Amino acid sequence: MSIYDDDVFRMACTQFKVIADYLNIDKNDRDRLMYPKRAIAVTLPVHMDDGSTKTFQGYRVQHHLTLGPTKGGTRFAPSLSMGETAALAMWMSWKCALANLPYGGAKGGIACDPATLSHRELEALSRRYMQEMIPFVGPHTDIMGPDMGTNEEVMAWFMDTYSVYQGYSVSEIVTGKPVSIGGTEGRRESTGRGVVYLIERAMDMLKMDPAKCTAIVQGFGNVGSVAALSLALKTGIKIVGISDATVALYNPKGIDVKAAEQHVIKKGNLKAFDQGDRIDPNEMLVMPCDVLVPAAVDRVITEKNAAQLKCRILAEGANGPTSPEADLILEKRWDEVFVIPDILCNAGGVIVSYFEWVQGLQSFLWSEMEVTDKLFRILEHSFTQVIRRAKENKISHRTAAMSIGVERVLKAKSVRGLFP
Ligand code: NAD
């Protein structure tokens, strides 16, 4: 029994073992590639508005330091555990390596429900988390970013807390911060934009006409809302289904995504948005559409629904949305469902975070056009490599993407030695 014992970590390990077998990785190298280098657990007492003191649990996992500092988001979610954090850190490692970024993977977060905290409580909790992490993170050690349940404001509190401790401004300690304090243009939109760039590439390959296509997007946060908006407004695809944690909406005539975005800005979620029929969130995933974008939580495509998916393209905006059991089913359906695996599909976020870090270290300011242009070039290169390897070796897109990432980390470890 390890401290990482958890279903999501087991899933990440199962995926890794498939790749390790495929690449014939020596048994002496497997565990050190798979297990995180470091894991930190912290206790976070916070004065609540009602006068009580509540104690939260926080985590940070740094998967490997072989290629540079670690990099990864910060998740605020009620069910967050050390194991889930470790799984997300491992996926970050393969994602960064696939995009050829000089990082190992990391992930962190707090087991909490941010929706139930007041603004003051959220700030106190965020600052306390960074305060506890100061000995373990740094612009050349581990750089944090946003993930589910966190946003630009939380990143600003992290940066400020770290900077106050150092006595000068250290903008490079976090990415995804507001542009006014050293964030980069185009970071907020980067993950969703990258998802849509890759969907367009896949449609091009499959000779699909976006004007005649429909899409369903699960999750309407940073990734899901930007992806849905960009699909509708940039490519002309009709969005027939959207959902968040409160509701799933389906409308074969099309949903006005701009109106949905405005509704969420005002009300905080889609609960009272009235365009479309309310349907079972699980059923939404198997409704007919050309493009399905899971952009919320992990393990929503499982052995129970993988055979029923009716999409032509499955674009994994979320991390780990497809279980290994579902992968086996999708592998058999390779000519029906074109999978854009998560470590490729949602890599836009970490790629632009890397640009933000580089700009911070060198005090450079790039325009949004420069950022987006450089983002698409890296995604194009990764996409081409994945498709080529999958075709040449007759393997799934996930196996191709992960094997490129794992291979790069293995190569670096073998020339460096046992330390990192
Ligand atoms: P977010 O907190 O901004 O939004 C999450 C959305 O998912 C919200 O609309 C929420 O209501 C919804 N949601 C939560 N549980 C749900 C459920 N069971 N069913 C349907 N909807 C549900 O988070 P985000 O930043 O958009 O991240 C979404 C996913 O994308 C996560 O898996 C995250 O790890 C991944 N990701 C995010 C980034 C990034 O840059 N933000 C980068 C790469 C990957």
Coordinates of C-alpha atoms and ligand atoms in Angstrom, one line a residue:
M1 CA 0.0 0.0 0.0
S2 CA 1.6 3.3 -1.0
I3 CA 0.7 6.9 0.0
Y4 CA -0.6 7.3 -3.6
D5 CA -3.2 4.5 -3.2
D6 CA -6.1 5.8 -5.2
D7 CA -8.2 4.8 -8.3
V8 CA -6.9 7.7 -10.5
F9 CA -3.2 6.9 -9.6
R10 CA -3.9 3.2 -10.4
M11 CA -5.3 4.3 -13.8
A12 CA -2.2 6.4 -14.5
C13 CA 0.0 3.4 -13.6
T14 CA -2.0 1.1 -15.8
Q15 CA -1.6 3.5 -18.7
F16 CA 2.1 3.7 -18.0
K17 CA 2.6 0.0 -17.9
V18 CA 0.9 -0.4 -21.3
I19 CA 3.6 2.1 -22.6
A20 CA 6.4 0.4 -20.7
D21 CA 5.5 -2.9 -22.3
Y22 CA 5.1 -1.4 -25.7
L23 CA 8.6 0.3 -25.4
N24 CA 10.1 -2.7 -23.8
I25 CA 11.4 -0.6 -20.9
D26 CA 13.8 -2.5 -18.6
K27 CA 12.2 -3.5 -15.2
N28 CA 14.9 -1.6 -13.4
D29 CA 13.7 1.7 -15.0
R30 CA 10.0 1.3 -14.6
D31 CA 9.4 2.3 -11.0
R32 CA 11.7 5.3 -11.1
L33 CA 9.9 6.5 -14.2
M34 CA 6.5 6.0 -12.7
Y35 CA 6.7 7.1 -9.0
P36 CA 6.9 10.8 -8.1
K37 CA 10.2 12.2 -6.9
R38 CA 8.6 14.2 -4.1
A39 CA 5.2 14.5 -2.5
I40 CA 4.3 17.1 0.1
A41 CA 1.2 17.1 2.3
V42 CA 0.3 20.2 4.3
T43 CA -2.3 21.1 6.9
L44 CA -4.0 24.5 6.4
P45 CA -5.9 26.0 9.3
V46 CA -8.0 29.0 8.2
H47 CA -10.2 31.5 10.3
M48 CA -13.7 31.2 8.8
D49 CA -16.2 34.0 8.6
D50 CA -18.4 32.5 11.3
G51 CA -15.5 32.7 13.8
S52 CA -14.6 29.0 13.7
T53 CA -11.2 27.6 12.6
K54 CA -11.3 25.1 9.8
T55 CA -8.5 22.8 8.8
F56 CA -7.9 21.8 5.2
Q57 CA -5.5 19.3 3.6
G58 CA -3.2 20.5 0.8
Y59 CA -0.9 18.5 -1.6
R60 CA 1.9 19.1 -4.1
V61 CA 3.5 16.3 -6.1
Q62 CA 6.7 16.8 -8.2
H63 CA 7.0 13.9 -10.6
H64 CA 10.6 14.2 -11.9
L65 CA 13.3 16.9 -12.1
T66 CA 15.2 15.3 -15.0
L67 CA 14.5 17.9 -17.7
G68 CA 14.2 21.0 -15.6
P69 CA 11.9 22.3 -12.9
T70 CA 8.5 20.8 -12.4
K71 CA 5.4 22.5 -13.7
G72 CA 1.7 21.9 -13.0
G73 CA -1.6 23.2 -12.0
T74 CA -3.3 23.7 -8.7
R75 CA -6.7 22.0 -8.2
F76 CA -9.3 23.0 -5.5
A77 CA -11.8 20.2 -5.4
P78 CA -13.5 18.4 -2.5
S79 CA -12.4 14.9 -3.4
L80 CA -8.7 15.8 -4.1
S81 CA -6.3 13.2 -2.7
M82 CA -2.5 12.6 -2.8
G83 CA -3.1 9.7 -5.3
E84 CA -5.1 11.9 -7.7
T85 CA -2.5 14.6 -7.4
A86 CA 0.2 12.1 -8.2
A87 CA -1.7 10.8 -11.2
L88 CA -2.1 14.3 -12.6
A89 CA 1.6 15.1 -12.0
M90 CA 2.6 11.9 -13.9
W91 CA 0.3 12.9 -16.9
M92 CA 1.9 16.4 -16.8
S93 CA 5.3 14.7 -17.2
W94 CA 4.4 12.9 -20.4
K95 CA 2.5 16.0 -21.6
C96 CA 5.5 18.3 -21.2
A97 CA 7.9 15.8 -22.7
L98 CA 5.6 15.3 -25.7
A99 CA 5.6 19.1 -26.4
N100 CA 9.4 19.1 -25.8
L101 CA 9.1 21.6 -22.9
P102 CA 12.0 21.7 -20.4
Y103 CA 9.9 20.5 -17.4
G104 CA 8.9 17.6 -15.3
G105 CA 5.3 17.2 -14.3
A106 CA 3.8 18.5 -11.1
K107 CA 0.3 19.0 -9.6
G108 CA -1.1 20.3 -6.4
G109 CA -4.2 21.5 -4.7
I110 CA -6.4 21.6 -1.7
A111 CA -9.3 19.2 -0.8
C112 CA -12.0 21.9 -0.6
D113 CA -15.1 23.1 -2.3
P114 CA -14.3 26.7 -3.4
A115 CA -18.0 27.4 -4.2
T116 CA -18.8 27.2 -0.5
L117 CA -16.0 29.6 0.6
S118 CA -16.4 33.4 0.9
H119 CA -14.0 35.5 -1.1
R120 CA -12.0 36.3 2.1
E121 CA -11.9 32.6 3.1
L122 CA -10.7 31.6 -0.3
E123 CA -7.9 34.2 -0.2
A124 CA -6.8 33.2 3.3
L125 CA -6.8 29.5 2.2
S126 CA -4.9 30.2 -1.0
R127 CA -2.2 32.3 0.7
R128 CA -1.8 29.8 3.5
Y129 CA -1.3 27.0 0.9
M130 CA 1.5 29.0 -0.9
Q131 CA 3.0 30.0 2.5
E132 CA 3.4 26.3 3.4
M133 CA 4.8 25.5 -0.1
I134 CA 7.5 28.2 -0.1
P135 CA 10.3 25.8 0.9
F136 CA 9.5 23.4 -1.9
V137 CA 8.7 25.6 -4.9
G138 CA 10.6 28.3 -6.9
P139 CA 11.0 29.6 -10.4
H140 CA 13.8 27.0 -11.0
T141 CA 12.3 24.2 -8.8
D142 CA 8.5 24.0 -9.3
I143 CA 6.2 26.5 -11.0
M144 CA 2.5 26.4 -10.1
G145 CA -0.4 27.2 -12.4
P146 CA -4.3 27.1 -12.4
D147 CA -6.4 24.0 -12.7
M148 CA -10.0 23.1 -11.8
G149 CA -11.4 25.4 -9.1
T150 CA -8.6 28.0 -9.3
N151 CA -8.2 31.1 -11.5
E152 CA -6.1 34.1 -12.2
E153 CA -7.0 35.7 -8.9
V154 CA -5.8 32.7 -6.9
M155 CA -2.5 32.8 -9.0
A156 CA -2.2 36.5 -8.0
W157 CA -2.5 35.6 -4.3
F158 CA 0.1 32.8 -4.7
M159 CA 2.5 35.1 -6.5
D160 CA 2.0 37.9 -3.9
T161 CA 2.5 35.6 -0.9
Y162 CA 5.7 34.1 -2.4
S163 CA 7.0 37.6 -3.4
V164 CA 6.3 39.1 0.1
Y165 CA 8.4 36.3 1.6
Q166 CA 11.3 36.9 -0.8
G167 CA 11.1 40.7 -0.5
Y168 CA 10.8 41.4 -4.2
S169 CA 8.4 40.5 -7.0
V170 CA 8.8 37.0 -8.4
S171 CA 6.3 36.7 -11.2
E172 CA 7.9 33.5 -12.6
I173 CA 6.7 31.5 -9.5
V174 CA 3.3 31.0 -11.1
T175 CA 1.7 31.1 -14.5
G176 CA -1.9 31.9 -15.4
K177 CA -1.7 35.1 -13.4
P178 CA -3.4 38.3 -14.5
V179 CA -1.7 40.2 -17.3
S180 CA -1.5 43.3 -15.1
I181 CA 1.1 41.5 -12.8
G182 CA 3.2 39.7 -15.5
G183 CA 0.8 37.2 -16.9
T184 CA 0.9 36.6 -20.6
E185 CA -1.6 37.6 -23.2
G186 CA -3.5 34.5 -24.4
R187 CA -2.9 32.2 -21.4
R188 CA -6.6 32.1 -20.2
E189 CA -7.8 31.0 -23.7
S190 CA -4.8 28.8 -24.5
T191 CA -6.1 25.4 -23.5
G192 CA -9.5 25.8 -25.2
R193 CA -7.8 27.3 -28.2
G194 CA -5.4 24.4 -28.5
V195 CA -8.2 21.9 -28.2
V196 CA -10.0 23.6 -31.1
Y197 CA -6.8 23.9 -33.3
L198 CA -6.4 20.1 -33.0
I199 CA -10.1 19.4 -33.7
E200 CA -9.7 21.5 -36.9
R201 CA -6.6 19.5 -37.8
A202 CA -8.4 16.2 -37.2
M203 CA -11.4 17.4 -39.3
D204 CA -9.1 18.4 -42.1
M205 CA -7.5 14.9 -42.1
L206 CA -10.9 13.2 -42.0
K207 CA -12.3 15.5 -44.6
M208 CA -15.2 16.7 -42.4
D209 CA -16.9 20.1 -43.2
P210 CA -17.2 22.1 -39.9
A211 CA -20.3 23.9 -41.3
K212 CA -22.1 20.6 -41.4
C213 CA -20.9 19.3 -38.0
T214 CA -22.2 19.3 -34.4
A215 CA -20.3 19.2 -31.1
I216 CA -21.1 18.4 -27.5
V217 CA -18.9 19.9 -24.7
Q218 CA -18.9 18.6 -21.1
G219 CA -17.7 21.2 -18.6
F220 CA -18.2 24.9 -19.0
G221 CA -15.2 26.3 -17.1
N222 CA -11.9 27.7 -18.5
V223 CA -11.4 24.9 -21.0
G224 CA -14.9 23.9 -21.9
S225 CA -16.3 27.4 -22.4
V226 CA -13.4 28.7 -24.5
A227 CA -13.5 25.5 -26.6
A228 CA -17.3 25.7 -27.1
L229 CA -17.1 29.4 -28.0
S230 CA -14.2 29.0 -30.4
L231 CA -15.8 25.9 -32.0
A232 CA -19.0 27.9 -32.6
L233 CA -17.6 31.3 -33.5
K234 CA -14.4 30.4 -35.3
T235 CA -15.1 27.1 -37.0
G236 CA -18.9 27.4 -37.4
I237 CA -19.6 24.0 -35.8
K238 CA -23.1 23.8 -34.2
I239 CA -23.0 23.2 -30.4
V240 CA -25.8 20.9 -29.6
G241 CA -24.9 20.0 -26.0
I242 CA -23.2 21.7 -23.0
S243 CA -23.0 20.9 -19.4
D244 CA -21.4 21.8 -16.0
A245 CA -21.6 20.4 -12.5
T246 CA -25.2 21.6 -12.2
V247 CA -26.9 20.7 -15.4
A248 CA -26.6 19.1 -18.9
L249 CA -28.4 20.7 -21.8
Y250 CA -29.1 19.3 -25.3
N251 CA -30.6 21.1 -28.2
P252 CA -30.3 19.6 -31.7
K253 CA -31.1 23.1 -33.2
G254 CA -28.0 24.5 -31.6
I255 CA -27.2 26.4 -28.4
D256 CA -26.2 30.1 -28.3
V257 CA -22.8 29.6 -26.5
K258 CA -22.2 33.3 -26.2
A259 CA -25.4 33.7 -24.3
A260 CA -24.4 30.7 -22.1
E261 CA -21.1 32.4 -21.3
Q262 CA -22.8 35.6 -20.3
H263 CA -25.2 33.6 -18.1
V264 CA -22.3 31.9 -16.3
I265 CA -20.5 35.3 -15.8
K266 CA -23.7 36.6 -14.1
K267 CA -25.0 33.5 -12.3
G268 CA -21.9 31.4 -11.7
N269 CA -23.2 28.3 -13.4
L270 CA -25.5 27.0 -16.1
K271 CA -28.3 25.8 -13.8
A272 CA -30.9 28.3 -14.8
F273 CA -29.8 28.6 -18.5
D274 CA -32.9 27.7 -20.5
Q275 CA -31.7 26.9 -24.0
G276 CA -32.3 23.2 -24.6
D277 CA -33.7 20.2 -22.9
R278 CA -32.3 19.1 -19.5
I279 CA -30.9 15.6 -19.9
D280 CA -29.0 13.0 -17.9
P281 CA -25.3 14.1 -17.9
N282 CA -24.2 10.6 -18.8
E283 CA -26.7 10.4 -21.6
M284 CA -25.4 13.6 -23.1
L285 CA -22.0 11.9 -23.8
V286 CA -23.6 9.3 -26.0
M287 CA -25.9 11.6 -28.0
P288 CA -25.2 11.8 -31.7
C289 CA -22.5 14.5 -32.6
D290 CA -19.4 14.8 -34.7
V291 CA -17.2 16.1 -32.0
L292 CA -17.3 15.2 -28.3
V293 CA -15.2 17.3 -25.9
P294 CA -15.0 16.1 -22.3
A295 CA -13.6 19.2 -20.5
A296 CA -14.5 18.6 -16.9
V297 CA -13.4 15.6 -14.7
D298 CA -11.5 12.3 -15.2
R299 CA -13.0 8.9 -16.0
V300 CA -16.2 9.9 -17.7
I301 CA -15.6 7.6 -20.7
T302 CA -15.6 4.1 -19.3
E303 CA -16.2 0.5 -20.3
K304 CA -20.0 1.3 -19.7
N305 CA -20.3 4.0 -22.5
A306 CA -17.3 3.7 -24.8
A307 CA -19.1 1.3 -27.2
Q308 CA -22.1 3.8 -27.3
L309 CA -20.2 6.9 -28.2
K310 CA -21.6 8.3 -31.4
C311 CA -19.0 11.0 -32.1
R312 CA -16.4 10.9 -34.9
I313 CA -13.8 12.9 -33.0
L314 CA -13.2 12.5 -29.2
A315 CA -11.2 15.6 -28.2
E316 CA -10.0 15.1 -24.6
G317 CA -9.9 18.6 -23.1
A318 CA -9.9 17.2 -19.5
N319 CA -7.1 15.2 -17.9
G320 CA -7.8 11.5 -17.8
P321 CA -11.4 11.5 -19.1
T322 CA -11.0 8.0 -20.6
S323 CA -10.4 4.9 -18.5
P324 CA -7.9 2.2 -19.6
E325 CA -10.9 -0.2 -20.0
A326 CA -12.6 2.3 -22.3
D327 CA -9.4 2.7 -24.2
L328 CA -9.4 -1.0 -25.1
I329 CA -12.9 -0.6 -26.6
L330 CA -12.0 2.6 -28.5
E331 CA -8.9 0.9 -29.9
K332 CA -11.2 -1.6 -31.6
R333 CA -13.3 1.4 -32.9
W334 CA -10.2 3.2 -34.2
D335 CA -11.8 3.8 -37.6
E336 CA -15.1 5.1 -36.1
V337 CA -13.8 7.3 -33.3
F338 CA -10.7 9.5 -33.8
V339 CA -9.2 10.1 -30.4
I340 CA -7.1 13.2 -29.6
P341 CA -5.6 12.1 -26.4
D342 CA -5.5 14.4 -23.4
I343 CA -1.7 14.9 -23.2
L344 CA -1.8 16.2 -26.7
C345 CA -5.3 17.8 -26.8
N346 CA -5.1 20.0 -23.7
A347 CA -1.3 20.8 -23.9
G348 CA -2.1 24.3 -25.0
G349 CA -2.3 25.4 -21.4
V350 CA 1.1 24.3 -20.3
I351 CA 2.7 25.4 -23.6
V352 CA 1.5 29.0 -23.1
S353 CA 2.4 28.7 -19.4
Y354 CA 6.0 27.9 -20.6
F355 CA 5.9 31.1 -22.7
E356 CA 4.7 33.0 -19.6
W357 CA 7.5 31.6 -17.5
V358 CA 10.1 32.4 -20.2
Q359 CA 8.8 36.0 -20.6
G360 CA 8.9 36.4 -16.8
L361 CA 12.5 35.2 -16.4
Q362 CA 13.7 37.5 -19.2
S363 CA 11.3 40.4 -18.6
F364 CA 9.9 40.1 -22.2
L365 CA 6.4 41.0 -23.3
W366 CA 5.1 39.1 -26.3
S367 CA 1.9 40.0 -28.1
E368 CA -1.1 37.7 -28.1
M369 CA -0.5 37.0 -31.8
E370 CA 3.1 35.9 -31.1
V371 CA 1.9 33.7 -28.3
T372 CA -0.9 32.0 -30.3
D373 CA 1.3 31.6 -33.4
K374 CA 4.0 29.9 -31.3
L375 CA 1.4 27.7 -29.6
F376 CA 0.0 26.4 -32.8
R377 CA 3.4 25.6 -34.2
I378 CA 4.2 23.4 -31.2
L379 CA 0.8 21.7 -31.3
E380 CA 1.2 21.1 -35.1
H381 CA 4.6 19.5 -34.5
S382 CA 3.2 17.3 -31.7
F383 CA 0.1 16.3 -33.7
T384 CA 2.1 15.4 -36.7
Q385 CA 4.5 13.2 -34.7
V386 CA 1.7 11.4 -32.9
I387 CA -0.3 10.7 -36.1
R388 CA 2.9 9.5 -37.8
R389 CA 3.9 7.2 -35.0
A390 CA 0.4 5.8 -34.7
K391 CA 0.2 5.0 -38.4
E392 CA 3.7 3.6 -38.8
N393 CA 3.4 1.3 -35.7
K394 CA -0.4 0.6 -36.0
I395 CA -1.0 1.8 -32.4
S396 CA -3.6 4.0 -30.8
H397 CA -3.1 7.8 -30.7
R398 CA -2.8 7.6 -26.9
T399 CA -0.1 4.9 -27.1
A400 CA 1.7 7.0 -29.7
A401 CA 1.5 10.2 -27.7
M402 CA 2.5 8.7 -24.4
S403 CA 5.3 6.6 -25.8
I404 CA 6.9 9.8 -27.3
G405 CA 6.7 11.5 -23.9
V406 CA 7.9 8.5 -21.8
E407 CA 10.7 7.8 -24.3
R408 CA 12.0 11.4 -23.9
V409 CA 12.0 11.2 -20.1
L410 CA 13.7 7.8 -20.2
K411 CA 16.4 9.0 -22.5
A412 CA 17.2 12.0 -20.2
K413 CA 17.2 9.8 -17.1
S414 CA 19.5 7.3 -18.7
V415 CA 22.1 9.9 -19.5
R416 CA 21.8 11.7 -16.2
G417 CA 21.8 8.9 -13.6
L418 CA 19.7 8.0 -10.6
F419 CA 19.3 11.4 -8.9
P420 CA 16.6 13.3 -10.8
Ligands
NAD1 P1 -12.8 24.9 -14.2 O1 -12.8 24.8 -12.8 O2 -12.6 26.2 -14.9 O3 -14.1 24.3 -14.9 C1 -14.6 23.0 -14.6 C2 -16.0 22.9 -15.3 O4 -16.4 21.5 -15.2 C3 -17.0 23.7 -14.5 O5 -18.0 24.2 -15.5 C4 -17.7 22.7 -13.6 O6 -19.1 23.0 -13.3 C5 -17.7 21.5 -14.6 N1 -17.8 20.2 -13.9 C6 -17.3 19.7 -12.7 N2 -17.7 18.5 -12.5 C7 -18.5 18.1 -13.5 C8 -19.2 16.9 -13.8 N3 -19.2 15.9 -13.0 N4 -19.9 16.9 -15.0 C9 -19.9 18.0 -15.8 N5 -19.3 19.1 -15.6 C10 -18.6 19.2 -14.4 O7 -11.7 23.8 -14.7 P2 -10.8 23.9 -16.1 O8 -9.6 24.6 -15.8 O9 -11.7 24.2 -17.2 O10 -10.4 22.3 -16.2 C11 -11.3 21.3 -16.7 C12 -10.4 20.1 -17.1 O11 -9.4 20.5 -18.0 C13 -9.7 19.5 -15.9 O12 -9.6 18.1 -16.1 C14 -8.3 20.1 -15.9 O13 -7.3 19.3 -15.3 C15 -8.1 20.1 -17.4 N6 -7.1 21.1 -17.9 C16 -7.2 22.4 -17.6 C17 -6.2 23.3 -18.1 C18 -6.3 24.7 -17.9 O14 -5.5 25.5 -18.4 N7 -7.2 25.3 -17.1 C19 -5.1 22.8 -18.8 C20 -5.1 21.4 -19.1 C21 -6.1 20.6 -18.7

